[in-house]
Coordinates of C-alpha atoms and ligand atoms in Angstrom, one line a residue:
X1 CA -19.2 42.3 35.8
X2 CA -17.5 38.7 36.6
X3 CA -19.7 36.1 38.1
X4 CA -18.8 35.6 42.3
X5 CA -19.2 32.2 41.5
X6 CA -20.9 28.9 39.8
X7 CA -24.3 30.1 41.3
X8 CA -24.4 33.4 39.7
X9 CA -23.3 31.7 36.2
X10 CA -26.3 29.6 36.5
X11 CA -29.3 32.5 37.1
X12 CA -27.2 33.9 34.1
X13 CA -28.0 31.3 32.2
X14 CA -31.1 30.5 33.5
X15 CA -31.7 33.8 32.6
X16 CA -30.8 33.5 29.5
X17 CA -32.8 30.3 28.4
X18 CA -29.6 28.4 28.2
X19 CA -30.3 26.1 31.7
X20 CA -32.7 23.5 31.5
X21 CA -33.8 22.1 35.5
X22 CA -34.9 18.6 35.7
X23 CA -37.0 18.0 38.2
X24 CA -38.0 14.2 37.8
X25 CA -35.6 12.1 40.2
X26 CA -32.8 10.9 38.6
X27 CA -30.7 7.3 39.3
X28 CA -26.6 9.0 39.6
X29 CA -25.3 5.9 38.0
X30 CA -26.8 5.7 34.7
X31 CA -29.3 8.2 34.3
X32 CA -27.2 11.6 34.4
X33 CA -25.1 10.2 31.8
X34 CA -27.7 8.7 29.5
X35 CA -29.9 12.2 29.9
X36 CA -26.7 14.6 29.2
X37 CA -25.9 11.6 26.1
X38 CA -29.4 12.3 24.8
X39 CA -29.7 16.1 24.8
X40 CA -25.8 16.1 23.4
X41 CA -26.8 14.6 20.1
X42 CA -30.8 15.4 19.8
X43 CA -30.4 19.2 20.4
X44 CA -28.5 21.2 18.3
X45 CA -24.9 22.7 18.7
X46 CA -26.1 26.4 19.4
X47 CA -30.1 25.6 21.2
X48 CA -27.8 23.1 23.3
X49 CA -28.8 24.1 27.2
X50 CA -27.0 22.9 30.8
X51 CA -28.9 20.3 32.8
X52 CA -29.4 21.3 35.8
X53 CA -30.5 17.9 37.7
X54 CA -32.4 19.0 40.8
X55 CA -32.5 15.6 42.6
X56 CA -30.2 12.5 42.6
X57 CA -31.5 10.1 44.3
X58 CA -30.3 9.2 47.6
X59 CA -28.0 12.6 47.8
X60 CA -29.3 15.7 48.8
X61 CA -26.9 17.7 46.4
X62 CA -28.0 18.8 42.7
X63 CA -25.8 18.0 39.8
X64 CA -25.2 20.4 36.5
X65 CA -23.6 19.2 33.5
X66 CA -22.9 21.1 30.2
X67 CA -22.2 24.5 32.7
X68 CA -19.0 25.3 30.9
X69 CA -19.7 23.8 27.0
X70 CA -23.0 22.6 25.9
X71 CA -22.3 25.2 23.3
X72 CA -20.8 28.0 22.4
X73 CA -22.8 30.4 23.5
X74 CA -22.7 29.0 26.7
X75 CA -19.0 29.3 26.7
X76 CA -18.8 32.9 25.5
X77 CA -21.3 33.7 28.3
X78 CA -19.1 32.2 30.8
X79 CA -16.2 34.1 29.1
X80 CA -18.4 37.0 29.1
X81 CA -17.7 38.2 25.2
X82 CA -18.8 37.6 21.5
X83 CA -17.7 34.2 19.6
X84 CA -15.4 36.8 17.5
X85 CA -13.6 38.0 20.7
X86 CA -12.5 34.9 22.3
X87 CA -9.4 34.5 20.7
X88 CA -8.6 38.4 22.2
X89 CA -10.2 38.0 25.4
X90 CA -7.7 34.8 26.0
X91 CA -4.9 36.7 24.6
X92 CA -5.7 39.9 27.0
X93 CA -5.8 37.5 29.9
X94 CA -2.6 35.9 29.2
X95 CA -0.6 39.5 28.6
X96 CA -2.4 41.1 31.3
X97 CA -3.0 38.4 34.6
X98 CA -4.1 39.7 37.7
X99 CA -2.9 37.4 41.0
X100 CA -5.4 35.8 42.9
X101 CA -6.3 38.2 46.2
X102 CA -5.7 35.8 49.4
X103 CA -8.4 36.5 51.7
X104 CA -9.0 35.2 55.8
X105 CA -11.9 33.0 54.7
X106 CA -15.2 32.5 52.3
X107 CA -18.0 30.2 51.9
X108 CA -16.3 27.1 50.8
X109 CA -15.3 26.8 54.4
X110 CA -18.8 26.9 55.6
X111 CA -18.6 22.8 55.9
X112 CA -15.3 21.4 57.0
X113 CA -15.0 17.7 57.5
X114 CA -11.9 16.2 58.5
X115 CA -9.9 12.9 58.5
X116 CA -12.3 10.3 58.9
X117 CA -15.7 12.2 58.2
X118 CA -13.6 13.5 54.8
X119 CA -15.8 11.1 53.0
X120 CA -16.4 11.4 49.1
X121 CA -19.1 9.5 48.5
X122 CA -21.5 12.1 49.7
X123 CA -20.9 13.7 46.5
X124 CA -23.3 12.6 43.8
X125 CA -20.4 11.3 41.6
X126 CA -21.8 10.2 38.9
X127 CA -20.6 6.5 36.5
X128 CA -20.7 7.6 33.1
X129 CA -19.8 4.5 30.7
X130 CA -22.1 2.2 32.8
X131 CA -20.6 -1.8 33.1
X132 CA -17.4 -0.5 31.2
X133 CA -15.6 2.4 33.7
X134 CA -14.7 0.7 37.0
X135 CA -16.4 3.0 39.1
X136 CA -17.8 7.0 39.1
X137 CA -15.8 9.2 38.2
X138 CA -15.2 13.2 38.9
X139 CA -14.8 14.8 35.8
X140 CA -14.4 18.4 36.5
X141 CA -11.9 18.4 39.0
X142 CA -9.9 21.7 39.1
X143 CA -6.9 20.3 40.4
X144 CA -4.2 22.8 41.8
X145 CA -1.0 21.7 42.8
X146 CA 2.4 23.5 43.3
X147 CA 5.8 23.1 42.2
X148 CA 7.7 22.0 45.1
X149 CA 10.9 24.7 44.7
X150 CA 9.7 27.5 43.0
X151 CA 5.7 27.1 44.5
X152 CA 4.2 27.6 41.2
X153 CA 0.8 27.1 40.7
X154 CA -1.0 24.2 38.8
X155 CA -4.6 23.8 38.0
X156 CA -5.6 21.5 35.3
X157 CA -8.8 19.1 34.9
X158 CA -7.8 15.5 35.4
X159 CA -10.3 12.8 35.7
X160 CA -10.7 11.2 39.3
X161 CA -11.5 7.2 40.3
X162 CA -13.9 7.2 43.0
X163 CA -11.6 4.0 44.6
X164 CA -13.0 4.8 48.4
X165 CA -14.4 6.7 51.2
X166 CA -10.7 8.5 50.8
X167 CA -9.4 7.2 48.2
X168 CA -9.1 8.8 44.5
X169 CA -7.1 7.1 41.7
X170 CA -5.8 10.4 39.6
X171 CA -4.9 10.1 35.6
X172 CA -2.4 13.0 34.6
X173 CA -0.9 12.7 31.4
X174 CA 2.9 12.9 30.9
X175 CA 2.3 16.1 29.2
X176 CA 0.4 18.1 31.8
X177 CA 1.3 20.5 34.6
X178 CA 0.2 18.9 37.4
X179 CA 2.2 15.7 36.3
X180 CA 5.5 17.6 36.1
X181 CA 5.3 18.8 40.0
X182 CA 4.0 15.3 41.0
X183 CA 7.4 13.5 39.6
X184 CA 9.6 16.2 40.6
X185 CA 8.0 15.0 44.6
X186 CA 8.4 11.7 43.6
X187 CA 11.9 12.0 43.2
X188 CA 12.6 13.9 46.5
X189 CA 10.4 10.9 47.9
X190 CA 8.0 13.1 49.2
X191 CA 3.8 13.4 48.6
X192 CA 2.4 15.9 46.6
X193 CA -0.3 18.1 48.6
X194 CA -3.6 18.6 46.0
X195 CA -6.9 20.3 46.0
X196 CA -9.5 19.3 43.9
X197 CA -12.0 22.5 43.5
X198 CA -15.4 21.0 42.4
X199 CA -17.5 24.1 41.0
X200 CA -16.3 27.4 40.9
X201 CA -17.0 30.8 38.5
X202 CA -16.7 29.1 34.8
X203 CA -13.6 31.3 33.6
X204 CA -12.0 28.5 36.5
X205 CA -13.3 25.7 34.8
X206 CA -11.7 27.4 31.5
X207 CA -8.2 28.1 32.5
X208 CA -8.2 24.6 34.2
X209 CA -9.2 22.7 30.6
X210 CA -6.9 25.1 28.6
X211 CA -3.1 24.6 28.1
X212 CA -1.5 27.8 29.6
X213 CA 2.3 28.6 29.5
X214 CA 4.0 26.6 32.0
X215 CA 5.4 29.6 33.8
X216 CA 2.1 31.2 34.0
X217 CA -0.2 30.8 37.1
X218 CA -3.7 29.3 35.7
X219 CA -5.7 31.1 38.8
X220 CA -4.4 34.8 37.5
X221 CA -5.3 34.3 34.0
X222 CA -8.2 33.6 35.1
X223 CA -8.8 36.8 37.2
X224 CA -7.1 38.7 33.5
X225 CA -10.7 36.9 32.3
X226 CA -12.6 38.4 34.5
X227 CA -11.2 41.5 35.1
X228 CA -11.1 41.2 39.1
X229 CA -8.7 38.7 41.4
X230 CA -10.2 35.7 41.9
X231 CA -10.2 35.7 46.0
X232 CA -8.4 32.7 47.4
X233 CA -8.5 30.9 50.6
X234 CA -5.8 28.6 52.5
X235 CA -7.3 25.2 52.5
X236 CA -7.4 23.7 55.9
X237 CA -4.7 20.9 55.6
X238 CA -2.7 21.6 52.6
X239 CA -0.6 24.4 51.9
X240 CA -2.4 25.6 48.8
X241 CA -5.4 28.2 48.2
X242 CA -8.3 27.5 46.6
X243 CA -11.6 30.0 45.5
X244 CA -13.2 31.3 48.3
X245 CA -16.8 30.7 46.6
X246 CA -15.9 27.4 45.2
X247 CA -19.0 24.9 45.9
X248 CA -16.5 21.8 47.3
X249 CA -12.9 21.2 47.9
X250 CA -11.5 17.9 48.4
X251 CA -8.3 18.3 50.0
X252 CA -5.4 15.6 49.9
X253 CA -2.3 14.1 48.7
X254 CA -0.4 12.1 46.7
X255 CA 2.0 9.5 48.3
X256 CA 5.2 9.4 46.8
X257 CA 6.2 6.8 44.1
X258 CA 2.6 4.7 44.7
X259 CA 0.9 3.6 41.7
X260 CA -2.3 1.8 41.3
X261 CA -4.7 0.8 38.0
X262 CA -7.0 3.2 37.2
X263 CA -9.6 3.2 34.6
X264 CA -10.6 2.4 31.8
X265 CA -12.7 5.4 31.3
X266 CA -15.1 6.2 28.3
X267 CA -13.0 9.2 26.7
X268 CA -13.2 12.1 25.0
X269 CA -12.6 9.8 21.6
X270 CA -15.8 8.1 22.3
X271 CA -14.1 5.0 23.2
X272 CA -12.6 3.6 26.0
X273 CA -9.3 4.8 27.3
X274 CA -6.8 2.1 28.2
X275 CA -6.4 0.7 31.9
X276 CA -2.8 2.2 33.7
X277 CA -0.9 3.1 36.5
X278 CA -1.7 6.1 38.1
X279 CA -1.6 8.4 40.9
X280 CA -3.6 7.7 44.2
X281 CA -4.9 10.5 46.0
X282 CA -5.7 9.8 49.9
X283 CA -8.4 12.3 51.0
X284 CA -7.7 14.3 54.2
X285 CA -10.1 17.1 54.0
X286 CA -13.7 17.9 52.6
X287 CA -14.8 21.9 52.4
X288 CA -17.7 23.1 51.0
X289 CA -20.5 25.5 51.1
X290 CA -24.4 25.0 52.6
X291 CA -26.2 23.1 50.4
X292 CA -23.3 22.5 47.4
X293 CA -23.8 22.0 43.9
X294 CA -22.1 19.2 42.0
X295 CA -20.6 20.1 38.7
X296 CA -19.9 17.5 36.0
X297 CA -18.3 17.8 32.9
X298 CA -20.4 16.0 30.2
X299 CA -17.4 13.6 28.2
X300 CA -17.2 10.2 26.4
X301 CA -18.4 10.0 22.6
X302 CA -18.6 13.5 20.9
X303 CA -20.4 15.7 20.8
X304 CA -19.9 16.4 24.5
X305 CA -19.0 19.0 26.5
X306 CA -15.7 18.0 26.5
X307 CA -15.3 18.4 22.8
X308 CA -17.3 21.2 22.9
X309 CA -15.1 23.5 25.0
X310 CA -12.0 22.0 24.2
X311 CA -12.5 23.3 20.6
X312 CA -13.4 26.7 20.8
X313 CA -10.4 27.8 23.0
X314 CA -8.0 25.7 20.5
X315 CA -9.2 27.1 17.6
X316 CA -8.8 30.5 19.2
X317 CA -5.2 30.0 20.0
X318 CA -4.2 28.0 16.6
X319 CA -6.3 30.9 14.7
X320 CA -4.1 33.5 16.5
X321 CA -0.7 32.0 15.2
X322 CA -1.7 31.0 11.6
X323 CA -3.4 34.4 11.4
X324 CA -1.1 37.0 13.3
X325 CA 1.9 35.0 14.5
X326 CA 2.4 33.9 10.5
X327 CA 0.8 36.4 9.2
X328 CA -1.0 33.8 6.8
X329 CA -4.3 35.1 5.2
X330 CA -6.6 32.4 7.5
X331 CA -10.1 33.6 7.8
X332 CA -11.1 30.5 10.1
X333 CA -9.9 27.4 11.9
X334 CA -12.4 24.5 13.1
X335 CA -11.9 21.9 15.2
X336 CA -14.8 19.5 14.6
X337 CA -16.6 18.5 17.8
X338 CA -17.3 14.8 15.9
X339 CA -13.0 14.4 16.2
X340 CA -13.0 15.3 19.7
X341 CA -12.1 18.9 19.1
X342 CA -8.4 17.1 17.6
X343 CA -8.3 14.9 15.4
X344 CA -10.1 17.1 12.4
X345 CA -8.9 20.0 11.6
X346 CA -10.4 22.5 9.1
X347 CA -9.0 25.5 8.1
X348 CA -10.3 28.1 5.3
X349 CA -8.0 31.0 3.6
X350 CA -8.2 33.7 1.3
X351 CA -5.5 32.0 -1.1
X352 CA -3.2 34.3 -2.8
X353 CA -0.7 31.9 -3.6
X354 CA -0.3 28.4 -4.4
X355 CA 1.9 27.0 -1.8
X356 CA -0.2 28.4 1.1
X357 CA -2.7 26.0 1.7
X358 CA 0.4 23.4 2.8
X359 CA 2.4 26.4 4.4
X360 CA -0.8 26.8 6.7
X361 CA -1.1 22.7 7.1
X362 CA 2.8 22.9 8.5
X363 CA 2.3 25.9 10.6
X364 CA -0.5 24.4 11.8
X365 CA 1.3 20.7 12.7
X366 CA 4.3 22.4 14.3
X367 CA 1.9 24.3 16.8
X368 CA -0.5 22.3 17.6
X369 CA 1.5 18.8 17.2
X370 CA -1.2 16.6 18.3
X371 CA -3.9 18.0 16.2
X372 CA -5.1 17.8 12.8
X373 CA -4.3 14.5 12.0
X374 CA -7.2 15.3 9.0
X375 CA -6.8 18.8 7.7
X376 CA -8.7 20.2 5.4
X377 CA -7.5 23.7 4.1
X378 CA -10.6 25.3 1.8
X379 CA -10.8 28.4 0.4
X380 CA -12.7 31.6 2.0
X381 CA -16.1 31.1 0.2
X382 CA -16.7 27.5 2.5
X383 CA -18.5 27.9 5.6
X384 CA -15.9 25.5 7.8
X385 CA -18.9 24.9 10.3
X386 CA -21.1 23.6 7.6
X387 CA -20.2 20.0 7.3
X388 CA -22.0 20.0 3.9
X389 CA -20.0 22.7 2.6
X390 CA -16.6 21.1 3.4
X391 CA -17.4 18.1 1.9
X392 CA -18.3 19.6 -1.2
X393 CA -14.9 21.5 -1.1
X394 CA -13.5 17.8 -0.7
X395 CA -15.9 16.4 -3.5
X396 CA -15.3 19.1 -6.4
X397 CA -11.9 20.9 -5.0
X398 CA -9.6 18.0 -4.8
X399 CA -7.9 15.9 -7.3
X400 CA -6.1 13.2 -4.5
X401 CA -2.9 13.0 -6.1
X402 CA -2.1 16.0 -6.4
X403 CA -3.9 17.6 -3.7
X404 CA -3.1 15.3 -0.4
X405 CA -0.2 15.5 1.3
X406 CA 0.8 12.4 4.0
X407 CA 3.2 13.0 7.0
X408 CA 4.4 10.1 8.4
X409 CA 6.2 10.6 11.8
X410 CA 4.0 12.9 13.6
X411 CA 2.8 13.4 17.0
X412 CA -0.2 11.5 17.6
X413 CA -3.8 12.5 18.8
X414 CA -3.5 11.6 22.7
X415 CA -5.9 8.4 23.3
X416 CA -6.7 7.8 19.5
X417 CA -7.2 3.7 19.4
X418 CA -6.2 3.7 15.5
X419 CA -2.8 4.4 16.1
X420 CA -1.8 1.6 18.6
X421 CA -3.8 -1.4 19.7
X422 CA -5.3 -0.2 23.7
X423 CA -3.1 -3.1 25.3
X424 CA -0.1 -1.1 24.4
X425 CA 0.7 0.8 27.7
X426 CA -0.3 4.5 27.7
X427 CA 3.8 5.6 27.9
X428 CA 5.2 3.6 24.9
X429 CA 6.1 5.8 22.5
X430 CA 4.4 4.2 19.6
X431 CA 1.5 5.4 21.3
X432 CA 2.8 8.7 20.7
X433 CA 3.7 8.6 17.0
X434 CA 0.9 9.1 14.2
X435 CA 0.9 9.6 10.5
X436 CA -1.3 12.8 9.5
X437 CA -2.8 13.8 6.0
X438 CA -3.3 17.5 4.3
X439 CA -5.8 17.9 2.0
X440 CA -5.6 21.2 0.0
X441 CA -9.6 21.7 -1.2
X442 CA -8.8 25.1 -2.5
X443 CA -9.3 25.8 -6.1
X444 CA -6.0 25.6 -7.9
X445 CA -7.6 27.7 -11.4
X446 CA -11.0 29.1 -12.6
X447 CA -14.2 27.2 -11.5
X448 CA -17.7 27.3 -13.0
X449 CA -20.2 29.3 -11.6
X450 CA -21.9 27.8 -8.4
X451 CA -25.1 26.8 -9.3
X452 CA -27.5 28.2 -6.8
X453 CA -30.6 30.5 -7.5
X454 CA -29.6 34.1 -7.1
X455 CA -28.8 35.3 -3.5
X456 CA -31.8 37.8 -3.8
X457 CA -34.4 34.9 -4.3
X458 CA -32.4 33.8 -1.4
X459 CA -32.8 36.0 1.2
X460 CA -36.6 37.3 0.1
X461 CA -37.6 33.3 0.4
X462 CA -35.9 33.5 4.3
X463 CA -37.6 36.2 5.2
X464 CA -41.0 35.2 4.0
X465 CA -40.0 31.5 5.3
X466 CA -43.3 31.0 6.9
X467 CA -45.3 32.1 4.1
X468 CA -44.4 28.9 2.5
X469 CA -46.4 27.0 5.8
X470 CA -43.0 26.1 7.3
X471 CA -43.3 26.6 11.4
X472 CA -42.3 29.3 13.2
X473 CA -38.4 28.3 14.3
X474 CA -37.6 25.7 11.4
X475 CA -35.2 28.2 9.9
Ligands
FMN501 C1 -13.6 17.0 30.5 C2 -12.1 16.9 30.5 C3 -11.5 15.9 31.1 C4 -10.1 15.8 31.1 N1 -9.5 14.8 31.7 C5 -8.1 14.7 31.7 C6 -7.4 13.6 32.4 O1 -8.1 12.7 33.0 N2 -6.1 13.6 32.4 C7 -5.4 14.6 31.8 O2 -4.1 14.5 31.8 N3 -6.0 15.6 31.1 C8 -7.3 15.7 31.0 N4 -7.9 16.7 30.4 C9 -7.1 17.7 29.6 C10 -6.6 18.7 30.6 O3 -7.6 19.3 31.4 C11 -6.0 19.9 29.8 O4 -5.0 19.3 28.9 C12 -5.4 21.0 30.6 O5 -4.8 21.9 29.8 C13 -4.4 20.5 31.6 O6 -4.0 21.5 32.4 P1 -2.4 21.8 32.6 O7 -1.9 22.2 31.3 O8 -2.4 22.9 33.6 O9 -1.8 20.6 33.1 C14 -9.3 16.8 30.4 C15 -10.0 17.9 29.8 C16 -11.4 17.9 29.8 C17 -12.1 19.1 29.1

């Protein structure tokens, strides 16, 4: 049964002990962000629960962060399957779309404020790297846009600079969708009509963080997710639809050819991403439903949520083309959460010849070109989530020179600060150029024996865990 929206995903997960309210009062420009920062790194990966901040003070609207990827589970329940049918649930969606369903009206028109009472800074926006970004930011904006001669739709998340009552400097990387339909209005000199959707049902969120075909239309994937057209409504001043049961829509547009500095913003790398030029988007029209909830996505230094649910749909994809689209024997891909869900890439097969291990490095560079810029390929007996365990494949599995492989020449991970100093403006290529390195920690001949008491011992010691006066959940 697909969630109507946001506020059904939450009693979901509220249900389902994955929400955690906070009821003390909390200061929007530090204190969201230091509380999500906290639970990020002191909770672990799969206990990780959304925050669910009941009261901001001085706003009458709740905040939620970590609604789409404190964890995994979270995501699958958003995506409403098990972790091993992600990769098929995505690929269903994509073969199988269903358009969105445009209906006469729904609750995200329940509030309309226009022109000069369109006023953003009712929304709890909160500042995330405190003394260091220039303002708050919105940083799960849905943004849908249209291509201005075929009307194809656009949603993607891009972060948004609070800059004014009606004013919103926009970041859209040269490689994204909306960018391409904001140049091609640039060049006919004419603005580019947006709506920002600000909390919606999560399989929203997910098509709007996940790179899509360009020809396919984000908001029907998303109904192939859930099995049902999302229902749509015209937005009041632009002409674009939006999700009827959206929580807010901030309606606008972006003047043509106008360029103002936006940033720097604490990024997904866990360092600051450079100052530029970007879009600015003038406000025209707030909708949103009684009594709104404001949705954050939980960034800046991994783990985050940002990492979190950018790996697991990656990993799905890259797994799919290694595995079926090569027909390579890959048992597992992993995008470690600590490189941003990019940067580290590890990748375990069931060798059954030598030269697989790189084969599966270049099929993996030539799909995902930005990613891996460390991969690891180890053999099936590693647990690629188990930090430990790779590093012991690295310790005992690799002799370096025969076993690494650099690639000089290659696409670089977007926003990584080794590859080019951050006063080198985002668009120069040398930004975009990075070395990467392939380490094969397979076994190349006959190991030892492991040296670990006998699985039997094992498992009889787990089950009788707390017979050994270890607390109940230590295990
Ligand atoms: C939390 C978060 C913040 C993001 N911020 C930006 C951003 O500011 N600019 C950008 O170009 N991409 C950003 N992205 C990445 C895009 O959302 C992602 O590449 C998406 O596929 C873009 O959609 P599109 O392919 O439809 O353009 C962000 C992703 C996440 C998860």
């Amino acid at each position: 049964m697909p969630y109507a929206d946001l506020r059904v995903f939450l009693t979901k997960l509220e249900a389902c002990g994955k929400l955690r309210r906070i009821p003390k009062p909390v200061d929007k420009d530090w204190e969201i962000a230091a509380v999500s920062k906290i639970a990020f790194e002191r909770i672990p990966e799969p206990r990780r629960p959304a925050l669910f901040f009941e009261r901001v003070q001085g706003f009458d609207i709740p905040v939620v962060t970590g609604v789409l990827g404190a964890s995994r589970s979270i995501y699958c329940l958003a995506l409403e399957c098990d972790p091993d049918e992600v990769q098929e649930k995505w690929g269903e969606a994509e073969l199988h779309p269903i358009p969105p369903r445009l209906i006469s009206d729904g609750p995200v028109h329940e509030i309309v404020s226009l022109q000069e009472k369109a006023d953003v800074t009712f929304l709890p926006v909160p500042t995330w790297t405190v003394e260091k970004d220039p303002a708050p930011y919105i940083t799960s904006g849905y943004i849908i846009t249209a291509d201005p001669e075929s009307r194809r739709r656009n949603v993607g998340t891009y972060r948004l600079q609070l800059k004014g009552p009606r004013k919103l400097g926009l970041f859209i990387n040269y490689l994204q969708g909306g960018r391409h339909h904001v140049e091609k209005n640039n060049k006919l000199k004419q603005p580019t009509p947006v709506a920002v959707v600000i909390g919606a049902d999560p399989v929203i969120g997910l098509v709007s963080v996940s790179r899509l075909p360009q020809d396919m239309d984000e908001l029907a994937v998303a109904g192939g997710l859930r099995g049902q057209a999302v229902d749509v409504v015209r937005c009041v001043t632009v002409d674009l639809e939006v999700p009827a049961t959206a929580e807010i829509v901030v309606e606008g547009v972006i003047k043509p050819n106008e360029f103002e500095s936006e940033g720097p913003f604490g990024e997904y790398t866990g360092y600051m991403g450079p100052k530029a030029m970007s879009y600015i988007l003038d406000v025209q029209c707030i909708t949103h439903r009684n009594r709104p909830i404001f949705q954050a996505f939980h960034s800046q230094m991994p783990p985050s949520e940002s990492s979190c649910i950018r790996s697991i749909g990656r990993e799905a994809t890259l797994y799919k083309h290694l595995a079926e689209d090569l027909g390579l024997p890959v048992c597992g891909v992993h995008l470690l959460e600590s490189g941003g869900a990019a940067a580290y890439l590890v990748i375990s097969l069931k060798k059954t010849h030598p030269v697989q291990p790189r084969t599966v490095m270049c099929g993996a560079w030539s799909f995902a070109p930005q990613f891996g810029k460390i991969t690891v390929v180890v053999d099936d007996d590693i647990d690629i989530r188990d930090v430990n365990a790779v590093n012991w494949a690295l310790s005992f599995r690799v002799q370096p020179e025969r076993d690494v492989v650099i690639m000089p020449g290659m696409a670089a991970v977007s926003l990584d600060p080794s590859q080019a100093p951050v006063d080198v403006p985002q668009e120069d290529l040398s930004r975009r150029v990075s070395s990467k390195i392939g380490i094969d920690a397979t076994r190349k001949h006959a190991f030892p024996d492991v040296a670990v008491p006998p699985k039997e011992h094992l498992e009889l010691v787990r089950k009788n865990w707390q017979s050994y006066g270890f607390p109940e959940g230590i295990l």
